[in-house]
Tab-separated table of C-alpha atoms in Angstrom:
chain	number	residue	atom	x	y	z
A	1	MET	CA	107.171	-111.859	132.335
A	2	SER	CA	108.850	-114.409	133.860
A	3	GLN	CA	110.190	-117.550	132.278
A	4	LYS	CA	109.919	-120.805	133.941
A	5	LYS	CA	113.091	-122.603	134.630
A	6	ALA	CA	113.608	-125.686	133.048
A	7	ASN	CA	113.641	-128.910	135.167
A	8	SER	CA	116.622	-130.785	134.933
A	9	TYR	CA	116.479	-135.032	135.720
A	10	THR	CA	119.048	-137.351	136.127
A	11	ALA	CA	119.856	-140.088	133.871
A	12	GLU	CA	119.203	-142.571	136.476
A	13	PHE	CA	115.410	-140.994	137.022
A	14	LYS	CA	114.911	-140.885	133.386
A	15	GLU	CA	115.716	-144.472	132.719
A	16	ALA	CA	113.679	-145.150	135.575
A	17	ALA	CA	110.733	-142.943	133.605
A	18	VAL	CA	111.164	-145.304	130.709
A	19	LYS	CA	111.407	-148.477	132.345
A	20	LEU	CA	108.077	-147.364	134.113
A	21	ALA	CA	106.622	-145.811	130.796
A	22	THR	CA	107.578	-149.080	128.810
A	23	GLU	CA	107.385	-152.195	131.205
A	24	SER	CA	103.946	-150.959	133.256
A	25	ASN	CA	100.314	-151.799	131.993
A	26	GLN	CA	99.321	-147.830	131.911
A	27	PRO	CA	99.423	-145.599	129.223
A	28	VAL	CA	102.475	-143.374	128.958
A	29	THR	CA	100.479	-140.075	129.448
A	30	GLN	CA	99.222	-141.530	133.180
A	31	SER	CA	103.059	-142.328	133.846
A	32	ALA	CA	103.932	-138.860	133.051
A	33	ARG	CA	101.282	-137.988	135.352
A	34	GLU	CA	102.019	-139.594	137.987
A	35	LEU	CA	105.864	-138.622	137.522
A	36	GLY	CA	105.297	-135.005	136.991
A	37	VAL	CA	106.923	-135.091	133.989
A	38	ASN	CA	105.718	-133.437	130.501
A	39	VAL	CA	104.306	-136.184	128.465
A	40	ASN	CA	106.047	-134.790	125.771
A	41	THR	CA	109.005	-134.855	127.484
A	42	LEU	CA	108.814	-138.737	128.479
A	43	HIS	CA	108.015	-139.405	124.800
A	44	THR	CA	111.343	-138.133	124.073
A	45	TRP	CA	113.406	-140.047	126.475
A	46	VAL	CA	111.384	-143.444	125.602
A	47	ASP	CA	112.523	-142.629	122.083
A	48	LYS	CA	116.266	-141.594	123.294
A	49	TYR	CA	116.651	-144.319	126.027
A	50	SER	CA	115.192	-147.397	124.406
A	51	GLY	CA	116.842	-147.295	121.448
A	52	LYS	CA	114.592	-146.127	118.952
A	53	ARG	CA	115.493	-144.601	115.890
A	54	GLU	CA	114.039	-143.403	112.983
A	55	VAL	CA	115.561	-144.897	109.625
A	56	GLY	CA	119.033	-146.249	110.454
A	57	SER	CA	121.724	-146.996	108.185
A	58	SER	CA	120.050	-150.546	108.178
A	59	GLY	CA	117.105	-149.418	107.000
A	60	GLN	CA	114.617	-150.560	109.579
A	61	VAL	CA	111.759	-147.729	110.265
A	62	ASN	CA	110.644	-147.714	113.898
A	63	ASP	CA	107.266	-145.800	113.911
A	64	PRO	CA	106.197	-144.762	117.245
A	65	HIS	CA	102.612	-146.150	116.249
A	66	LEU	CA	104.005	-149.905	116.421
A	67	TYR	CA	105.937	-149.156	119.486
A	68	GLU	CA	102.575	-148.627	120.792
A	69	GLU	CA	100.954	-151.611	119.502
A	70	LEU	CA	103.611	-153.949	120.491
A	71	LYS	CA	103.359	-152.685	124.092
A	72	GLN	CA	99.414	-153.031	123.573
A	73	LEU	CA	100.217	-156.218	122.002
A	74	ARG	CA	102.694	-157.835	124.987
A	75	ARG	CA	99.963	-156.746	127.556
A	76	GLU	CA	97.293	-158.923	125.891
A	77	ASN	CA	99.729	-161.868	125.603
A	78	ALA	CA	100.279	-161.827	129.426
A	79	ARG	CA	96.997	-161.506	129.982
A	80	LEU	CA	96.029	-164.660	127.184
A	81	LYS	CA	98.436	-166.618	128.889
A	82	GLU	CA	97.213	-165.960	132.459
A	83	GLU	CA	93.333	-166.952	131.021
A	84	ARG	CA	95.344	-170.253	129.433
A	85	GLU	CA	96.596	-171.241	132.943
A	86	LEU	CA	92.911	-170.522	134.890
A	87	LEU	CA	91.296	-172.637	132.166
A	88	LYS	CA	93.729	-175.541	132.280
A	89	LYS	CA	93.431	-175.879	135.842
A	90	ALA	CA	89.563	-175.753	135.690
A	91	ALA	CA	89.864	-178.233	133.161
A	92	ALA	CA	91.816	-180.618	135.365
A	93	PHE	CA	89.699	-179.934	138.060
A	94	PHE	CA	86.338	-181.059	136.178
A	95	ALA	CA	88.174	-183.975	134.850
A	96	LYS	CA	88.972	-185.250	138.479
A	97	GLU	CA	85.609	-184.581	139.658
A	98	SER	CA	84.054	-186.814	136.662
A	99	ARG	CA	85.855	-189.739	137.278
């Protein structure tokens, strides 16, 4: 039985992959698929390169579920800001029309 050779990635590639996974609006699994990287590998890189730690000396707990929730809330916040700007423009338009 032949063994599969482990892929080695440069630090630059890993950092770019983490940036894509954390800053894009797509799930980490989709980012991993697009990059041709195992999903678990990408999650490991995200943990390592984003400064995530389990329980540090300061007593802070960093839960992966909280990280995903934060990512989702940031996306929602950006969407709501866009909607608010659109509503401001619509209100200004209709206020101008009613004069």
